N, CA, C and O atoms as CSV, one atom per row, in Angstrom:
chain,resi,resn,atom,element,x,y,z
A,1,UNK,N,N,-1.554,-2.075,6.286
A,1,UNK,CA,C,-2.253,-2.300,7.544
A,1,UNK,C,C,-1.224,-2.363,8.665
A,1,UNK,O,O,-0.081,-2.816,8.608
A,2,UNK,N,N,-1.917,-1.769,9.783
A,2,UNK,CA,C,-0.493,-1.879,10.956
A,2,UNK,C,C,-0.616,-2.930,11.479
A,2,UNK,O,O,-1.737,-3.282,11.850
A,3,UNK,N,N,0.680,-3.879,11.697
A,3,UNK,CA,C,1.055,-5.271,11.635
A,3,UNK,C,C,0.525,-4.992,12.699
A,3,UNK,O,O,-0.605,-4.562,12.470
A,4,UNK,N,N,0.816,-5.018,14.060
A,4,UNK,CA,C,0.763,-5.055,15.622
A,4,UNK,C,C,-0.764,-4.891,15.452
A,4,UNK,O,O,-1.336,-4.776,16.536
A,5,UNK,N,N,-1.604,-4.850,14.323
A,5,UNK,CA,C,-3.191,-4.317,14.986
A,5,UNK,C,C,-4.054,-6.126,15.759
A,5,UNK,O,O,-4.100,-7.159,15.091
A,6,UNK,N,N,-4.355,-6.059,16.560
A,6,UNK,CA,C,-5.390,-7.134,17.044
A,6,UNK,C,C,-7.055,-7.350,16.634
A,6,UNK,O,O,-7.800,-8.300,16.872
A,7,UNK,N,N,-7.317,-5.996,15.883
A,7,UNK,CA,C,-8.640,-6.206,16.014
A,7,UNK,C,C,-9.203,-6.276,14.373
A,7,UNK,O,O,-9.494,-5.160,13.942
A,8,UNK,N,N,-9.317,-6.937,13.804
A,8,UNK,CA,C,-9.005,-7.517,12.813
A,8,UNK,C,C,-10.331,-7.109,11.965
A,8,UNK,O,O,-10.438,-7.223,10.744
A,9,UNK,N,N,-11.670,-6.432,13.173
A,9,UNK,CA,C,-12.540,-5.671,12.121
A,9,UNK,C,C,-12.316,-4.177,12.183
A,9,UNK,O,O,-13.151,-3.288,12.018
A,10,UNK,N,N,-11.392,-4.105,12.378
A,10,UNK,CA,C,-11.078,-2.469,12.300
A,10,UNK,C,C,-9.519,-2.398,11.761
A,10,UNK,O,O,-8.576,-3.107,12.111
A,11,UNK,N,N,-9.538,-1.543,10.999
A,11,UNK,CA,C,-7.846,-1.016,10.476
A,11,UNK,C,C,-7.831,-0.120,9.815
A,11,UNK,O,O,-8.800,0.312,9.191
A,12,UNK,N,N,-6.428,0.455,9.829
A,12,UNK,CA,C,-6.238,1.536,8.875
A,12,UNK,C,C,-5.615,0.967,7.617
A,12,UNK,O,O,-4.980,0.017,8.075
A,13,UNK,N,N,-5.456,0.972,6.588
A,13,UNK,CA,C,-4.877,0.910,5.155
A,13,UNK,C,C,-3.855,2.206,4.635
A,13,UNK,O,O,-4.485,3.195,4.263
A,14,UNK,N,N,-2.808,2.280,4.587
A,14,UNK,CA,C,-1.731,3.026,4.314
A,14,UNK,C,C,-1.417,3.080,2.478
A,14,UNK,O,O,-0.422,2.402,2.221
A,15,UNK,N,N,-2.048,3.727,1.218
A,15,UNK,CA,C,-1.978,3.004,0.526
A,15,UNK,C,C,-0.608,4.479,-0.557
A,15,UNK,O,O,-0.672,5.696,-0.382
A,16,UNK,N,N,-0.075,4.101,-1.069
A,16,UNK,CA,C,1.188,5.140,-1.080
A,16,UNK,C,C,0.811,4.959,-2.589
A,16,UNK,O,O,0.307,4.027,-3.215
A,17,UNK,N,N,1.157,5.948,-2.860
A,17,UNK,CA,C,1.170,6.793,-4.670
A,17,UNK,C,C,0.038,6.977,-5.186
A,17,UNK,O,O,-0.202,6.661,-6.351
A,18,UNK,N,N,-1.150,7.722,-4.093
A,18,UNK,CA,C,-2.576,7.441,-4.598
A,18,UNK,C,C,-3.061,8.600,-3.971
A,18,UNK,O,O,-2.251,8.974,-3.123
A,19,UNK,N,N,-4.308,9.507,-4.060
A,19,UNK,CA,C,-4.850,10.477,-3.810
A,19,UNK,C,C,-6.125,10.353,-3.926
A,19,UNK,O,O,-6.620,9.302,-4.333
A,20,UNK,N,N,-6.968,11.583,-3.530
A,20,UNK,CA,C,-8.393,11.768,-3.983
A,20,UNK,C,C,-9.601,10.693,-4.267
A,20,UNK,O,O,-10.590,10.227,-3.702
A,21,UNK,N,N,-8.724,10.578,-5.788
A,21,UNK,CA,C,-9.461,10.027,-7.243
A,21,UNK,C,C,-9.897,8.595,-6.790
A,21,UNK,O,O,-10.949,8.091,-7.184
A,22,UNK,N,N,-8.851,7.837,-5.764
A,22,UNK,CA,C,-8.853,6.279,-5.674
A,22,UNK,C,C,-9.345,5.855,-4.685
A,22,UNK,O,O,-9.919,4.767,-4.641
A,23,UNK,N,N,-9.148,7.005,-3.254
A,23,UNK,CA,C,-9.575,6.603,-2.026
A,23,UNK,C,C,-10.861,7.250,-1.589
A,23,UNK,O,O,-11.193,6.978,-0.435
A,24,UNK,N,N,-12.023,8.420,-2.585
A,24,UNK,CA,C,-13.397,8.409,-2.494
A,24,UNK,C,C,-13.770,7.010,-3.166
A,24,UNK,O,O,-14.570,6.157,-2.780
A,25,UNK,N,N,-13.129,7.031,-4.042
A,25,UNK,CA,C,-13.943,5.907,-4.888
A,25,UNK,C,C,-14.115,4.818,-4.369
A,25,UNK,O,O,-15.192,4.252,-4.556
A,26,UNK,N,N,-12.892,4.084,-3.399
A,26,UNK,CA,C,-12.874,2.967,-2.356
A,26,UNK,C,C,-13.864,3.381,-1.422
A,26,UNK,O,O,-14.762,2.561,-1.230
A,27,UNK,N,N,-13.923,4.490,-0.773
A,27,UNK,CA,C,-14.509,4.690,0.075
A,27,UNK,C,C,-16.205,4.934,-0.268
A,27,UNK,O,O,-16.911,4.952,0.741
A,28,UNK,N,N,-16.839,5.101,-1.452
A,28,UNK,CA,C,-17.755,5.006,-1.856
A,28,UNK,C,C,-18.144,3.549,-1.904
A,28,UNK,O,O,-19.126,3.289,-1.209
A,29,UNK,N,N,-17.601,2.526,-2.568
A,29,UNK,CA,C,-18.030,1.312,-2.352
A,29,UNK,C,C,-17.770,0.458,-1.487
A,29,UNK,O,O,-18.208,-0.674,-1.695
A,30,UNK,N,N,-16.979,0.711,-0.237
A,30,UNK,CA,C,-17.200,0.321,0.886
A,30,UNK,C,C,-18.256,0.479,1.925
A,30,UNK,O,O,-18.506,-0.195,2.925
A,31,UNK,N,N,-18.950,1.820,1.301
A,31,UNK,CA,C,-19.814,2.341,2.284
A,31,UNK,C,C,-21.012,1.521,2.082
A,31,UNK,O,O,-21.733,1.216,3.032
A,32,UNK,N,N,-21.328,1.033,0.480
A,32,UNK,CA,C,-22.483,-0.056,-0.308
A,32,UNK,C,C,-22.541,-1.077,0.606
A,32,UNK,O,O,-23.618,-1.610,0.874
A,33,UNK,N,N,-21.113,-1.540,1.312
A,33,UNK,CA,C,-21.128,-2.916,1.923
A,33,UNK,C,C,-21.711,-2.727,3.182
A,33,UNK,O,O,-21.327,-1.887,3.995
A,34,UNK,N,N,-23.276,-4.044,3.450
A,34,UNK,CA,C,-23.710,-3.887,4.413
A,34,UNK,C,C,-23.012,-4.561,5.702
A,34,UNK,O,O,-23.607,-4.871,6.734
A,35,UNK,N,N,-21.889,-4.696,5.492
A,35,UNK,CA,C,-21.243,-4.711,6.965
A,35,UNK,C,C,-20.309,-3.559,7.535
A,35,UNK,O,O,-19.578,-3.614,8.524
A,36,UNK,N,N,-20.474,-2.725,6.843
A,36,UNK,CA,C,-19.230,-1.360,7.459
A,36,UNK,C,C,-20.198,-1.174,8.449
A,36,UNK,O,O,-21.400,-1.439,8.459
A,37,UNK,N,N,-19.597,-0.764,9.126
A,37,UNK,CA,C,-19.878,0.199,10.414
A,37,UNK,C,C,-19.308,1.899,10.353
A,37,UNK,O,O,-19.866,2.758,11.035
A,38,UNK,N,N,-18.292,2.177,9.566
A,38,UNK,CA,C,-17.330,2.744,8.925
A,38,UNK,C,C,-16.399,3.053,8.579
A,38,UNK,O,O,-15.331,2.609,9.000
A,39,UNK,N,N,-16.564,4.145,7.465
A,39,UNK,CA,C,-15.119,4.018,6.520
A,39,UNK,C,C,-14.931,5.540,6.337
A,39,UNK,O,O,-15.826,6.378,6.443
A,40,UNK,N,N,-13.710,5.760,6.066
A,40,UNK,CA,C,-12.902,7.055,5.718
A,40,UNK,C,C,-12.110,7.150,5.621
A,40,UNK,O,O,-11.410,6.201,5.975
A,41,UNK,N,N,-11.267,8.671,4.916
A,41,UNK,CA,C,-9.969,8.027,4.465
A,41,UNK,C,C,-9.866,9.456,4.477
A,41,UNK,O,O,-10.750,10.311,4.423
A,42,UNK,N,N,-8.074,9.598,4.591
A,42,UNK,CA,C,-7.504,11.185,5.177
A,42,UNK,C,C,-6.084,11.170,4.446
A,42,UNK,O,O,-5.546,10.102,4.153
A,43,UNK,N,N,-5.436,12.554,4.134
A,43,UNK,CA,C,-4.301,12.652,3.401
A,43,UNK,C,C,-3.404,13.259,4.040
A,43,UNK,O,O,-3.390,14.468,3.807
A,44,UNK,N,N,-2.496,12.826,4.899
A,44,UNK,CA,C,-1.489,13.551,5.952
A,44,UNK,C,C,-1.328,14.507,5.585
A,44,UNK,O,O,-1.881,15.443,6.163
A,45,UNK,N,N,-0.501,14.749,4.453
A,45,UNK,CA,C,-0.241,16.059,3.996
A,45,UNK,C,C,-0.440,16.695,2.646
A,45,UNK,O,O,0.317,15.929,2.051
A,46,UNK,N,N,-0.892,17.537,1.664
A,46,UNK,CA,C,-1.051,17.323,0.525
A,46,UNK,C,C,0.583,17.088,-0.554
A,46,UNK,O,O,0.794,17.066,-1.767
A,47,UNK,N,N,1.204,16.989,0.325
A,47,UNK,CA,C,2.623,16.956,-0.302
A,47,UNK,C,C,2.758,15.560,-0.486
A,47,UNK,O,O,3.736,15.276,-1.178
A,48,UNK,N,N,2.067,14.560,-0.074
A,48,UNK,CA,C,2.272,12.995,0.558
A,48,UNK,C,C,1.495,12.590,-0.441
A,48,UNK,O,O,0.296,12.870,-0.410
A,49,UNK,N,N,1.986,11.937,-1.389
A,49,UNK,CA,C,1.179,10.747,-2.346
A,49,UNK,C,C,0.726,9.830,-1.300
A,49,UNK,O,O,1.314,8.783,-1.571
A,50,UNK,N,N,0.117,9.661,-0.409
A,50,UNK,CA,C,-0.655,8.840,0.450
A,50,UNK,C,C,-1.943,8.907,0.968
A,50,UNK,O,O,-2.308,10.069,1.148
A,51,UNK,N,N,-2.933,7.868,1.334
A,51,UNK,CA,C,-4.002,8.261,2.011
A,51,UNK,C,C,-3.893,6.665,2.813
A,51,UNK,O,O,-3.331,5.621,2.484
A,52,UNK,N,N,-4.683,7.043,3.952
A,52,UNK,CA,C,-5.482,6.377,5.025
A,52,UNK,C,C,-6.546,6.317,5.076
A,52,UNK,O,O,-7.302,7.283,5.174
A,53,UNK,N,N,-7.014,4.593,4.992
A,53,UNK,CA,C,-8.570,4.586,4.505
A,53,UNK,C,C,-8.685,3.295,6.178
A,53,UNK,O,O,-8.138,2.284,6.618
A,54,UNK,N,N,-9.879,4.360,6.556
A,54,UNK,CA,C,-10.043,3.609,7.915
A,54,UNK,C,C,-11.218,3.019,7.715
A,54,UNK,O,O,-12.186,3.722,7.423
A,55,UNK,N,N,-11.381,1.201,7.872
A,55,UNK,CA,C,-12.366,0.859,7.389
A,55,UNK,C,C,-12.347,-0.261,9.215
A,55,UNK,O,O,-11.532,-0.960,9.816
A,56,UNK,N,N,-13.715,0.180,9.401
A,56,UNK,CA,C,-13.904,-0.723,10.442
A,56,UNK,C,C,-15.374,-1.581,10.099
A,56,UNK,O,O,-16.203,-0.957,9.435
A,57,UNK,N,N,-15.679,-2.821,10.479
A,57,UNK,CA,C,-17.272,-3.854,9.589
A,57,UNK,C,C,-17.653,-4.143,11.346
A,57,UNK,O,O,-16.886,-4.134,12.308
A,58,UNK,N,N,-18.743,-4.322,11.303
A,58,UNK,CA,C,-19.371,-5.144,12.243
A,58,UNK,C,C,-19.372,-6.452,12.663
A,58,UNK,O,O,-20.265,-7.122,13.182
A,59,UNK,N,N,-17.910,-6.794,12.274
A,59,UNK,CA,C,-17.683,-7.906,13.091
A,59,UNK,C,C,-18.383,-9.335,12.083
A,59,UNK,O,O,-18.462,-10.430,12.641
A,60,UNK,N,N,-18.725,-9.225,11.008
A,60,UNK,CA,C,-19.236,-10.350,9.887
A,60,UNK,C,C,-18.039,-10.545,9.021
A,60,UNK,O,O,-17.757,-11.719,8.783
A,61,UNK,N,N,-17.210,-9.535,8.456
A,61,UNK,CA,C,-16.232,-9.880,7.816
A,61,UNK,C,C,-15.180,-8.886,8.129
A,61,UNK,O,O,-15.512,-7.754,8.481
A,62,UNK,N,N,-13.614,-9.315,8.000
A,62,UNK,CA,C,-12.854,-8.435,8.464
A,62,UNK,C,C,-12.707,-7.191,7.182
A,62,UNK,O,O,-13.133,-7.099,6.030
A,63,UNK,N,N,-11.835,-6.297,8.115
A,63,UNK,CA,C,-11.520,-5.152,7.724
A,63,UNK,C,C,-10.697,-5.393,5.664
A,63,UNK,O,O,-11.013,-5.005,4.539
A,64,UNK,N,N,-9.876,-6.023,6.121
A,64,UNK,CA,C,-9.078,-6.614,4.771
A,64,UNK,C,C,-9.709,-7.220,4.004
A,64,UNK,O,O,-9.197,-7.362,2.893
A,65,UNK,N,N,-11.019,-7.809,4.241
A,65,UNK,CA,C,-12.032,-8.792,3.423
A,65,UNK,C,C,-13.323,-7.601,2.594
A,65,UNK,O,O,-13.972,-7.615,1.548
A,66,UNK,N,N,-13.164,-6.580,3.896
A,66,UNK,CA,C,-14.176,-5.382,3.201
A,66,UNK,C,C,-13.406,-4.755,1.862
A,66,UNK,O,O,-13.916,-4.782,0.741
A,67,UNK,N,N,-12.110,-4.191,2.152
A,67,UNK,CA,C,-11.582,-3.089,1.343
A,67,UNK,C,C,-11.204,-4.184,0.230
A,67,UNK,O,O,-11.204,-3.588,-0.848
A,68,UNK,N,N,-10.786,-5.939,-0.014
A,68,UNK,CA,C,-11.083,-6.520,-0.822
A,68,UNK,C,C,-12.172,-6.274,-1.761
A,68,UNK,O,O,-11.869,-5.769,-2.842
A,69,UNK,N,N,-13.285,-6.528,-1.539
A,69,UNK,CA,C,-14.406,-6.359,-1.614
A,69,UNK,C,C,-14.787,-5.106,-2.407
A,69,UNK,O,O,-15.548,-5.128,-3.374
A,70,UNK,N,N,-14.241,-4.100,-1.956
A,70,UNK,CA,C,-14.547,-2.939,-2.393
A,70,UNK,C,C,-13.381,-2.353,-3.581
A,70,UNK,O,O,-13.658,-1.352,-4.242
A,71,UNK,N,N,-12.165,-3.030,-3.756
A,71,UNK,CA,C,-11.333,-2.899,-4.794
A,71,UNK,C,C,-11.954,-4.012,-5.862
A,71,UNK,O,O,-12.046,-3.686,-7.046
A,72,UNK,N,N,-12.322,-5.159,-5.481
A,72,UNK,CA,C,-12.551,-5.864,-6.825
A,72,UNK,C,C,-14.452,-5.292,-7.320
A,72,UNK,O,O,-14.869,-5.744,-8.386
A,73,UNK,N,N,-15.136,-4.622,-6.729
A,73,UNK,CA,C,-16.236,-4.235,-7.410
A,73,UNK,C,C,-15.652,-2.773,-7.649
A,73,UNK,O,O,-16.588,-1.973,-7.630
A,74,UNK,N,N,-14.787,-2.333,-7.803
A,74,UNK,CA,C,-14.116,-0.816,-8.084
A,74,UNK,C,C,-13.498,-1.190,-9.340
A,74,UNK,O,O,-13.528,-0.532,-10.380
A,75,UNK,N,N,-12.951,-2.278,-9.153
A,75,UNK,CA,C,-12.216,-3.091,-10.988
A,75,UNK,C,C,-13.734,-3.215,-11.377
A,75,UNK,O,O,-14.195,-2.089,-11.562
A,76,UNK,N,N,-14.514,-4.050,-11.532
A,76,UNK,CA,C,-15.724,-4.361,-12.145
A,76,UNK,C,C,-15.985,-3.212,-13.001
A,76,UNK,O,O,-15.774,-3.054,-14.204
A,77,UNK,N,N,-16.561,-2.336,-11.996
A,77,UNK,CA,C,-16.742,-0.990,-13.010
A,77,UNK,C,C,-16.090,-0.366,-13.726
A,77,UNK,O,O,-16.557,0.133,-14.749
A,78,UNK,N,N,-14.873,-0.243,-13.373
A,78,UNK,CA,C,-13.676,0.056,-14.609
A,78,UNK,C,C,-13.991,-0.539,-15.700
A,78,UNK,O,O,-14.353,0.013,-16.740
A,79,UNK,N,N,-13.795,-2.366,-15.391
A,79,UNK,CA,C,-13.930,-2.752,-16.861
A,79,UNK,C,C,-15.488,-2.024,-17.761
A,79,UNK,O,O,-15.763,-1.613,-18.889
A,80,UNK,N,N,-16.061,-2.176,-16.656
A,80,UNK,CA,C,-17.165,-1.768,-17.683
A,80,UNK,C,C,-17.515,-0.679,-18.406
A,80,UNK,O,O,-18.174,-0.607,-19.443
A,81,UNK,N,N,-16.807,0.486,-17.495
A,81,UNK,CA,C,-16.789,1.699,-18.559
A,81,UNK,C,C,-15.869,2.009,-19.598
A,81,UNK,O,O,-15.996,3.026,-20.279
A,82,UNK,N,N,-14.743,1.003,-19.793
A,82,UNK,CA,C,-13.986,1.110,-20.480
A,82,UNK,C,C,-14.236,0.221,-22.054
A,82,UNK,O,O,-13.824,0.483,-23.184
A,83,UNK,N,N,-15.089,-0.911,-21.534
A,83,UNK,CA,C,-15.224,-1.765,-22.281
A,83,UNK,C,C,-16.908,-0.360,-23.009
A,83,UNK,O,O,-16.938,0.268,-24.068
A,84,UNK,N,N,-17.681,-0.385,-22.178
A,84,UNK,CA,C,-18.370,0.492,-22.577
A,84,UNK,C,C,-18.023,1.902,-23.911
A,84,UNK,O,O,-18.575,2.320,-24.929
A,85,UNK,N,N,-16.675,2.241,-23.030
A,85,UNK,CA,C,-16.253,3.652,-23.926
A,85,UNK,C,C,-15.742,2.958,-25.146
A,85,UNK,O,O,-16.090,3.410,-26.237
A,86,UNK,N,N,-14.982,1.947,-25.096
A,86,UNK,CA,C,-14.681,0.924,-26.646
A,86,UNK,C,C,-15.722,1.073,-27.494
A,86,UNK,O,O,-15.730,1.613,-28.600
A,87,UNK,N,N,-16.670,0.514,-26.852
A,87,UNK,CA,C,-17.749,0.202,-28.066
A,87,UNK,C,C,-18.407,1.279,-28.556
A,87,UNK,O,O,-19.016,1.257,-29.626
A,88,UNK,N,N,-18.298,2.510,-27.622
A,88,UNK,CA,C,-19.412,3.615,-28.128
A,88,UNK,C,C,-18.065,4.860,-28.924
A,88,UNK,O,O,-18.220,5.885,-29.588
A,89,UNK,N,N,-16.823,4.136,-28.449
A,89,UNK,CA,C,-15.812,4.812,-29.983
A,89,UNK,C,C,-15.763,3.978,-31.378
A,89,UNK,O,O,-15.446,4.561,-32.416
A,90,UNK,N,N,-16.055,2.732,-31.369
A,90,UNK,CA,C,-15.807,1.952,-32.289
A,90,UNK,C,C,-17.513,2.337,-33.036
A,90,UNK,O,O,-17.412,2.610,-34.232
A,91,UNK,N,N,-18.749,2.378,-32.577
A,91,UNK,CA,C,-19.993,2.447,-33.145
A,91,UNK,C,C,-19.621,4.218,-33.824
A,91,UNK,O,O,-19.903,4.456,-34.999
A,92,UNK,N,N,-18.855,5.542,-32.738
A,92,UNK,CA,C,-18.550,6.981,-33.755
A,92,UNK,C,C,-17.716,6.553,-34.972
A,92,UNK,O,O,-17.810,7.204,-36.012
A,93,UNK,N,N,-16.782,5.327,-34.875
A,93,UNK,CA,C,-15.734,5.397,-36.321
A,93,UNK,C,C,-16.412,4.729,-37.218
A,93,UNK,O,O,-16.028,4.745,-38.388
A,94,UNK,N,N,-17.459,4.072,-36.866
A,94,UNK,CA,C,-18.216,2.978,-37.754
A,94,UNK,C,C,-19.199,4.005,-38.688
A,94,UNK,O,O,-19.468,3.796,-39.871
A,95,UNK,N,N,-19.692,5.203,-37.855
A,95,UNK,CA,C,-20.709,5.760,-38.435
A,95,UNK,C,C,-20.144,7.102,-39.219
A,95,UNK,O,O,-20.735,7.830,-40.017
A,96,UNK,N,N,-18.747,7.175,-38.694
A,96,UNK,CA,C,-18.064,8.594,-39.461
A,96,UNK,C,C,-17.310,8.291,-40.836
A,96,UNK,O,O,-16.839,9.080,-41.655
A,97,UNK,N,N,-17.351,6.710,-40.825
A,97,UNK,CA,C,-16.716,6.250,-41.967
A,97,UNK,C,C,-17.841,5.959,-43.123
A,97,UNK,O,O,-17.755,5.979,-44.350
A,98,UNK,N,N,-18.840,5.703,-42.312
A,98,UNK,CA,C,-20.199,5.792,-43.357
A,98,UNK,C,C,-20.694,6.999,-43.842
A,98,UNK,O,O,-21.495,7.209,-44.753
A,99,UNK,N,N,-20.008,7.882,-42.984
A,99,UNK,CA,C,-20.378,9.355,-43.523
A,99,UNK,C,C,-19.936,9.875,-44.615
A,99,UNK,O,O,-20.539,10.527,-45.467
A,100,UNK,N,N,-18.155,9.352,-44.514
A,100,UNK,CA,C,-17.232,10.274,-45.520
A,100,UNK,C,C,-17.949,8.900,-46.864
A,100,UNK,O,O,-18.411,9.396,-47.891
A,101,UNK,N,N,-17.965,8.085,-46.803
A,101,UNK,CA,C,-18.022,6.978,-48.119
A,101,UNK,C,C,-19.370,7.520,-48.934
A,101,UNK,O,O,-19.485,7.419,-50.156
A,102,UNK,N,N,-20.338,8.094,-48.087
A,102,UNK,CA,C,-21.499,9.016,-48.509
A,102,UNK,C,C,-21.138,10.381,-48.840
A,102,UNK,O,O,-21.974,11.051,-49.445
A,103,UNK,N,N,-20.072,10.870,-48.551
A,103,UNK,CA,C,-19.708,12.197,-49.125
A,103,UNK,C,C,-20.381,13.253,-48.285
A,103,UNK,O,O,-20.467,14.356,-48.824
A,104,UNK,N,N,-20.861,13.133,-47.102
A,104,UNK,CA,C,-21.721,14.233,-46.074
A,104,UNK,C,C,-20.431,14.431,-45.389
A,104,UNK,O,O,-20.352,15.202,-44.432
């Protein structure tokens, strides 16, 4: 965030070694939050592991409290598809091992 900024529901986010994949996805669940006013995010150059995610709220919660917000329900779902993909590999080895012990 640029130190010198004053307006504390608006900022840019500078976030370095990240692309595409991390800053739709922020920017998708920031947009859920009913206090944006808005959000977007831009890649200086495609040579630049960087993006700029401009998140400005309506003045209910700040800018840093939104993109909070929107990284820890961005973890949430991680865990859950991961914890998800666990269980639905552990239920294929459960049932491929019942296969071979049956001889199919």
């Amino acid at each position: 965030m640029d130190p010198e900024a004053t307006d504390f529901f608006a900022a840019t986010f500078s976030i370095e070694e990240e692309d595409h994949t991390l800053a739709n996805s922020l920017r998708f669940f920031l947009n859920k939050n009913p206090h944006m006013a808005f959000c977007g995010y831009s890649m200086p150059h495609p040579s630049e592991e960087i993006v700029n995610v401009r998140v400005q709220t309506t003045g209910q919660i700040t800018a840093t409290q939104a993109l909070k917000a929107a990284c820890e329900d961005l973890q949430h779902v991680c865990v859950h598809m991961r914890s998800t993909l666990n269980a639905a590999v552990a239920k294929y080895q459960r049932e491929e091992q019942a296969r071979e012990r049956r001889g199919a």
